Protein backbone atom coordinates (compact mmCIF):
# COMPACT_ATOMS: atom_id res chain seq x y z
CA UNK A 1 0.00 0.00 0.00
CA UNK A 2 1.17 3.53 -0.70
CA UNK A 3 -0.15 6.84 0.64
CA UNK A 4 -0.10 10.27 -0.99
CA UNK A 5 -0.89 13.37 1.04
CA UNK A 6 -2.95 16.08 -0.67
CA UNK A 7 -2.36 19.44 1.07
CA UNK A 8 -5.32 21.82 1.43
CA UNK A 9 -6.26 23.57 -1.80
CA UNK A 10 -3.98 21.44 -4.00
CA UNK A 11 -4.18 18.20 -5.99
CA UNK A 12 -2.13 15.06 -6.51
CA UNK A 13 -2.21 12.38 -9.23
CA UNK A 14 -1.62 8.64 -8.82
CA UNK A 15 -1.33 5.94 -11.49
CA UNK A 16 -2.97 2.60 -10.73
CA UNK A 17 -3.47 -0.69 -12.51
CA UNK A 18 -6.76 -2.43 -13.15
CA UNK A 19 -7.76 -4.26 -9.96
CA UNK A 20 -5.98 -1.86 -7.62
CA UNK A 21 -7.93 -0.03 -4.91
CA UNK A 22 -7.86 3.75 -4.51
CA UNK A 23 -9.03 5.14 -1.18
CA UNK A 24 -9.77 8.88 -0.82
CA UNK A 25 -9.57 9.87 2.85
CA UNK A 26 -10.91 13.01 4.53
CA UNK A 27 -8.09 13.41 7.04
CA UNK A 28 -9.61 16.03 9.37
CA UNK A 29 -13.27 15.86 8.31
CA UNK A 30 -15.55 18.23 6.45
CA UNK A 31 -13.37 18.60 3.33
CA UNK A 32 -14.78 18.25 -0.19
CA UNK A 33 -12.63 16.47 -2.77
CA UNK A 34 -12.81 16.62 -6.58
CA UNK A 35 -11.84 13.25 -8.07
CA UNK A 36 -10.91 12.89 -11.75
CA UNK A 37 -10.08 9.63 -13.53
CA UNK A 38 -8.44 9.08 -16.93
CA UNK A 39 -7.69 5.90 -18.85
CA UNK A 40 -3.89 5.59 -18.76
CA UNK A 41 -3.15 5.71 -22.47
CA UNK A 42 0.20 7.50 -22.48
CA UNK A 43 1.45 11.03 -21.76
CA UNK A 44 -1.46 12.71 -23.60
CA UNK A 45 -4.64 11.59 -21.85
CA UNK A 46 -7.99 11.49 -23.64
CA UNK A 47 -10.65 9.09 -22.28
CA UNK A 48 -11.93 10.22 -18.88
CA UNK A 49 -14.62 9.63 -16.28
CA UNK A 50 -17.89 11.22 -17.38
CA UNK A 51 -20.50 12.23 -14.82
CA UNK A 52 -23.20 12.41 -17.50
CA UNK A 53 -22.47 8.96 -18.90
CA UNK A 54 -22.28 7.54 -15.36
CA UNK A 55 -25.70 8.92 -14.46
CA UNK A 56 -27.13 7.36 -17.62
CA UNK A 57 -25.45 4.01 -16.96
CA UNK A 58 -26.71 3.72 -13.37
CA UNK A 59 -30.05 5.59 -13.58
CA UNK A 60 -29.14 7.57 -10.47
CA UNK A 61 -27.38 10.81 -9.57
CA UNK A 62 -24.44 9.03 -7.90
CA UNK A 63 -23.44 5.35 -7.99
CA UNK A 64 -24.41 3.04 -5.14
CA UNK A 65 -21.96 0.56 -3.66
CA UNK A 66 -21.01 -1.98 -6.30
CA UNK A 67 -21.84 0.33 -9.21
CA UNK A 68 -19.29 1.81 -11.58
CA UNK A 69 -18.28 5.21 -12.82
CA UNK A 70 -17.93 5.10 -16.60
CA UNK A 71 -15.94 7.08 -19.14
CA UNK A 72 -17.00 9.23 -22.06
CA UNK A 73 -16.61 6.02 -24.10
CA UNK A 74 -19.03 4.29 -21.70
CA UNK A 75 -16.41 1.94 -20.27
CA UNK A 76 -16.28 1.29 -16.50
CA UNK A 77 -13.19 2.96 -15.05
CA UNK A 78 -13.81 2.91 -11.27
CA UNK A 79 -16.24 0.99 -9.06
CA UNK A 80 -17.43 2.21 -5.65
CA UNK A 81 -16.62 -0.66 -3.29
CA UNK A 82 -16.67 0.93 0.18
CA UNK A 83 -17.83 4.17 1.80
CA UNK A 84 -17.34 4.89 5.50
CA UNK A 85 -18.65 8.48 5.23
CA UNK A 86 -22.29 9.56 5.61
CA UNK A 87 -22.57 8.78 1.89
CA UNK A 88 -23.29 12.29 0.63
CA UNK A 89 -21.48 12.92 -2.65
CA UNK A 90 -22.16 14.86 -5.84
CA UNK A 91 -21.80 14.59 -9.60
CA UNK A 92 -23.84 17.64 -10.64
CA UNK A 93 -21.48 20.53 -9.86
CA UNK A 94 -18.53 21.27 -12.17
CA UNK A 95 -15.01 21.79 -10.87
CA UNK A 96 -14.34 25.28 -9.58
CA UNK A 97 -12.29 27.27 -12.09
CA UNK A 98 -10.74 30.73 -12.52
CA UNK A 99 -13.96 32.13 -14.03
CA UNK A 100 -15.94 30.96 -10.98
CA UNK A 101 -13.65 32.83 -8.60
CA UNK A 102 -13.54 35.92 -10.80
CA UNK A 103 -17.35 36.00 -10.62
CA UNK A 104 -17.09 35.71 -6.83
CA UNK A 105 -14.71 38.67 -6.70
CA UNK A 106 -11.56 36.64 -6.09
CA UNK A 107 -9.50 36.59 -9.30
CA UNK A 108 -6.35 34.51 -9.01
CA UNK A 109 -7.87 32.17 -6.41
CA UNK A 110 -6.71 28.55 -6.66
CA UNK A 111 -9.18 26.20 -8.36
CA UNK A 112 -9.75 22.49 -8.90
CA UNK A 113 -9.55 22.99 -12.67
CA UNK A 114 -6.06 24.49 -12.33
CA UNK A 115 -5.10 21.92 -9.68
CA UNK A 116 -5.96 19.13 -12.14
CA UNK A 117 -3.60 20.44 -14.83
CA UNK A 118 -0.82 21.04 -12.31
CA UNK A 119 -1.11 17.54 -10.80
CA UNK A 120 -1.01 15.91 -14.23
CA UNK A 121 1.98 18.02 -15.25
CA UNK A 122 3.87 16.98 -12.11
CA UNK A 123 3.37 13.36 -13.24
CA UNK A 124 4.53 14.04 -16.80
CA UNK A 125 0.99 13.84 -18.19
CA UNK A 126 -1.36 16.25 -19.92
CA UNK A 127 -5.01 16.61 -20.87
CA UNK A 128 -5.96 19.22 -23.45
CA UNK A 129 -9.75 18.89 -23.42
CA UNK A 130 -12.25 20.82 -21.30
CA UNK A 131 -12.06 20.07 -17.58
CA UNK A 132 -14.13 16.91 -16.96
CA UNK A 133 -16.99 17.14 -14.49
CA UNK A 134 -15.56 15.58 -11.33
CA UNK A 135 -16.69 13.05 -8.77
CA UNK A 136 -17.26 15.42 -5.83
CA UNK A 137 -16.70 13.22 -2.79
CA UNK A 138 -18.08 14.38 0.58
CA UNK A 139 -19.97 17.23 -1.16
CA UNK A 140 -23.60 17.86 -0.15
CA UNK A 141 -25.75 19.20 -2.99
CA UNK A 142 -29.29 17.88 -2.35
CA UNK A 143 -31.99 18.33 -4.98
CA UNK A 144 -35.45 19.32 -3.70
CA UNK A 145 -38.85 18.34 -5.11
CA UNK A 146 -38.81 21.42 -7.36
CA UNK A 147 -35.42 20.56 -8.79
CA UNK A 148 -33.52 23.28 -6.93
CA UNK A 149 -30.06 22.65 -5.54
CA UNK A 150 -28.76 23.53 -2.06
CA UNK A 151 -25.09 24.05 -1.24
CA UNK A 152 -24.58 22.50 2.20
CA UNK A 153 -21.50 21.98 4.33
CA UNK A 154 -19.81 18.58 4.21
CA UNK A 155 -20.56 16.30 7.18
CA UNK A 156 -17.75 13.79 6.63
CA UNK A 157 -15.81 12.95 9.79
CA UNK A 158 -12.05 12.65 10.35
CA UNK A 159 -10.84 9.48 8.66
CA UNK A 160 -13.97 8.95 6.55
CA UNK A 161 -13.12 7.45 3.17
CA UNK A 162 -14.46 6.21 -0.13
CA UNK A 163 -12.75 3.24 -1.76
CA UNK A 164 -12.75 2.77 -5.52
CA UNK A 165 -11.57 -0.24 -7.52
CA UNK A 166 -9.81 0.56 -10.79
CA UNK A 167 -11.41 -1.26 -13.71
CA UNK A 168 -8.80 0.05 -16.18
CA UNK A 169 -5.18 1.09 -15.86
CA UNK A 170 -5.86 4.69 -14.97
CA UNK A 171 -4.68 8.00 -13.60
CA UNK A 172 -6.66 9.31 -10.63
CA UNK A 173 -6.37 12.94 -9.58
CA UNK A 174 -7.70 14.15 -6.23
CA UNK A 175 -8.06 17.86 -5.48
CA UNK A 176 -8.66 19.01 -1.91
CA UNK A 177 -11.10 21.65 -3.13
CA UNK A 178 -9.89 25.21 -2.45
CA UNK A 179 -13.42 26.65 -2.41
CA UNK A 180 -13.56 28.75 0.75
CA UNK A 181 -15.95 31.45 -0.46
CA UNK A 182 -18.97 29.13 -0.51
CA UNK A 183 -19.40 27.05 2.65
CA UNK A 184 -19.14 23.54 1.20
CA UNK A 185 -16.17 22.50 3.36
CA UNK A 186 -16.43 22.72 7.13
CA UNK A 187 -14.20 25.13 9.10
CA UNK A 188 -11.97 26.18 6.22
CA UNK A 189 -9.70 24.02 4.10
CA UNK A 190 -8.01 20.81 5.22
CA UNK A 191 -6.02 17.98 3.63
CA UNK A 192 -7.09 14.78 1.94
CA UNK A 193 -5.06 11.61 1.42
CA UNK A 194 -4.95 8.97 -1.29
CA UNK A 195 -4.15 5.38 -0.37
CA UNK A 196 -3.54 2.87 -3.15
CA UNK A 197 -3.65 -0.87 -2.56
CA UNK A 198 -1.85 -2.69 -5.33
CA UNK A 199 -3.35 -6.06 -6.18
CA UNK A 200 -0.72 -7.47 -8.46
CA UNK A 201 -0.56 -4.52 -10.87
CA UNK A 202 2.64 -2.77 -11.89
CA UNK A 203 1.66 0.87 -11.35
CA UNK A 204 2.96 2.91 -8.40
XYZ file of C-alpha atoms in Angstrom:
204
model
C 0.000 0.000 0.000
C 1.174 3.525 -0.699
C -0.153 6.839 0.635
C -0.100 10.270 -0.993
C -0.889 13.371 1.042
C -2.954 16.079 -0.675
C -2.361 19.436 1.067
C -5.319 21.819 1.426
C -6.261 23.572 -1.795
C -3.980 21.442 -3.998
C -4.180 18.200 -5.989
C -2.127 15.057 -6.512
C -2.211 12.384 -9.226
C -1.617 8.640 -8.822
C -1.331 5.942 -11.492
C -2.966 2.603 -10.732
C -3.473 -0.694 -12.511
C -6.758 -2.427 -13.150
C -7.762 -4.258 -9.962
C -5.976 -1.858 -7.623
C -7.927 -0.034 -4.911
C -7.855 3.745 -4.511
C -9.032 5.144 -1.182
C -9.773 8.877 -0.820
C -9.573 9.872 2.853
C -10.908 13.005 4.527
C -8.093 13.407 7.035
C -9.609 16.025 9.369
C -13.267 15.858 8.312
C -15.548 18.231 6.446
C -13.367 18.595 3.328
C -14.783 18.251 -0.192
C -12.632 16.472 -2.774
C -12.811 16.618 -6.577
C -11.836 13.253 -8.072
C -10.915 12.892 -11.754
C -10.083 9.633 -13.530
C -8.442 9.081 -16.925
C -7.687 5.904 -18.853
C -3.889 5.587 -18.764
C -3.145 5.713 -22.472
C 0.199 7.500 -22.478
C 1.451 11.026 -21.762
C -1.458 12.705 -23.597
C -4.637 11.594 -21.850
C -7.992 11.487 -23.644
C -10.651 9.092 -22.277
C -11.934 10.220 -18.879
C -14.624 9.635 -16.278
C -17.891 11.223 -17.380
C -20.504 12.233 -14.821
C -23.200 12.415 -17.504
C -22.472 8.959 -18.900
C -22.277 7.543 -15.361
C -25.703 8.923 -14.462
C -27.131 7.362 -17.617
C -25.451 4.006 -16.958
C -26.713 3.724 -13.367
C -30.049 5.590 -13.580
C -29.138 7.569 -10.474
C -27.375 10.811 -9.574
C -24.443 9.026 -7.903
C -23.437 5.347 -7.991
C -24.413 3.044 -5.144
C -21.965 0.556 -3.657
C -21.014 -1.977 -6.301
C -21.843 0.330 -9.207
C -19.290 1.812 -11.581
C -18.282 5.215 -12.819
C -17.926 5.105 -16.601
C -15.936 7.084 -19.145
C -16.998 9.233 -22.061
C -16.612 6.021 -24.099
C -19.035 4.286 -21.703
C -16.407 1.937 -20.266
C -16.276 1.290 -16.496
C -13.187 2.957 -15.052
C -13.808 2.914 -11.266
C -16.237 0.989 -9.058
C -17.426 2.210 -5.654
C -16.624 -0.661 -3.295
C -16.670 0.929 0.180
C -17.832 4.166 1.805
C -17.339 4.890 5.499
C -18.645 8.475 5.230
C -22.294 9.557 5.610
C -22.572 8.777 1.889
C -23.290 12.293 0.630
C -21.482 12.921 -2.651
C -22.160 14.859 -5.837
C -21.804 14.586 -9.599
C -23.840 17.641 -10.637
C -21.485 20.529 -9.857
C -18.527 21.270 -12.169
C -15.014 21.789 -10.875
C -14.341 25.280 -9.584
C -12.289 27.269 -12.094
C -10.744 30.727 -12.521
C -13.960 32.128 -14.027
C -15.944 30.963 -10.984
C -13.653 32.829 -8.601
C -13.544 35.917 -10.800
C -17.354 36.002 -10.619
C -17.088 35.709 -6.826
C -14.713 38.673 -6.704
C -11.560 36.640 -6.092
C -9.500 36.591 -9.304
C -6.350 34.506 -9.013
C -7.868 32.173 -6.413
C -6.708 28.547 -6.658
C -9.177 26.202 -8.356
C -9.750 22.492 -8.903
C -9.545 22.994 -12.675
C -6.064 24.486 -12.330
C -5.103 21.923 -9.683
C -5.959 19.128 -12.136
C -3.600 20.440 -14.826
C -0.818 21.041 -12.307
C -1.107 17.544 -10.796
C -1.013 15.906 -14.228
C 1.980 18.016 -15.254
C 3.867 16.977 -12.112
C 3.372 13.365 -13.236
C 4.528 14.042 -16.804
C 0.993 13.844 -18.193
C -1.356 16.252 -19.924
C -5.015 16.614 -20.868
C -5.959 19.217 -23.447
C -9.752 18.891 -23.425
C -12.252 20.821 -21.298
C -12.057 20.068 -17.578
C -14.133 16.915 -16.963
C -16.994 17.136 -14.492
C -15.556 15.582 -11.327
C -16.689 13.053 -8.767
C -17.256 15.421 -5.828
C -16.697 13.217 -2.792
C -18.076 14.377 0.578
C -19.968 17.226 -1.163
C -23.602 17.860 -0.146
C -25.755 19.200 -2.986
C -29.294 17.880 -2.350
C -31.993 18.328 -4.984
C -35.454 19.318 -3.697
C -38.848 18.342 -5.114
C -38.810 21.424 -7.356
C -35.416 20.562 -8.790
C -33.519 23.285 -6.928
C -30.059 22.649 -5.539
C -28.763 23.525 -2.064
C -25.091 24.055 -1.235
C -24.582 22.501 2.203
C -21.499 21.976 4.331
C -19.809 18.577 4.209
C -20.557 16.303 7.181
C -17.749 13.789 6.632
C -15.809 12.952 9.786
C -12.051 12.652 10.354
C -10.839 9.479 8.658
C -13.972 8.945 6.549
C -13.122 7.452 3.168
C -14.462 6.207 -0.126
C -12.749 3.239 -1.760
C -12.753 2.768 -5.518
C -11.572 -0.239 -7.521
C -9.808 0.555 -10.787
C -11.412 -1.257 -13.710
C -8.805 0.053 -16.175
C -5.185 1.092 -15.862
C -5.862 4.693 -14.972
C -4.680 8.001 -13.595
C -6.662 9.306 -10.633
C -6.365 12.937 -9.584
C -7.699 14.149 -6.226
C -8.065 17.857 -5.483
C -8.662 19.013 -1.906
C -11.099 21.648 -3.130
C -9.885 25.208 -2.446
C -13.423 26.649 -2.411
C -13.555 28.746 0.753
C -15.949 31.455 -0.455
C -18.966 29.126 -0.508
C -19.402 27.051 2.650
C -19.142 23.545 1.203
C -16.171 22.498 3.356
C -16.429 22.720 7.134
C -14.202 25.135 9.096
C -11.973 26.182 6.215
C -9.704 24.018 4.097
C -8.007 20.811 5.219
C -6.018 17.976 3.631
C -7.085 14.780 1.937
C -5.061 11.612 1.417
C -4.946 8.966 -1.291
C -4.147 5.376 -0.368
C -3.535 2.869 -3.149
C -3.653 -0.869 -2.559
C -1.853 -2.694 -5.328
C -3.353 -6.059 -6.179
C -0.722 -7.473 -8.463
C -0.563 -4.520 -10.873
C 2.641 -2.767 -11.892
C 1.661 0.869 -11.353
C 2.963 2.908 -8.404
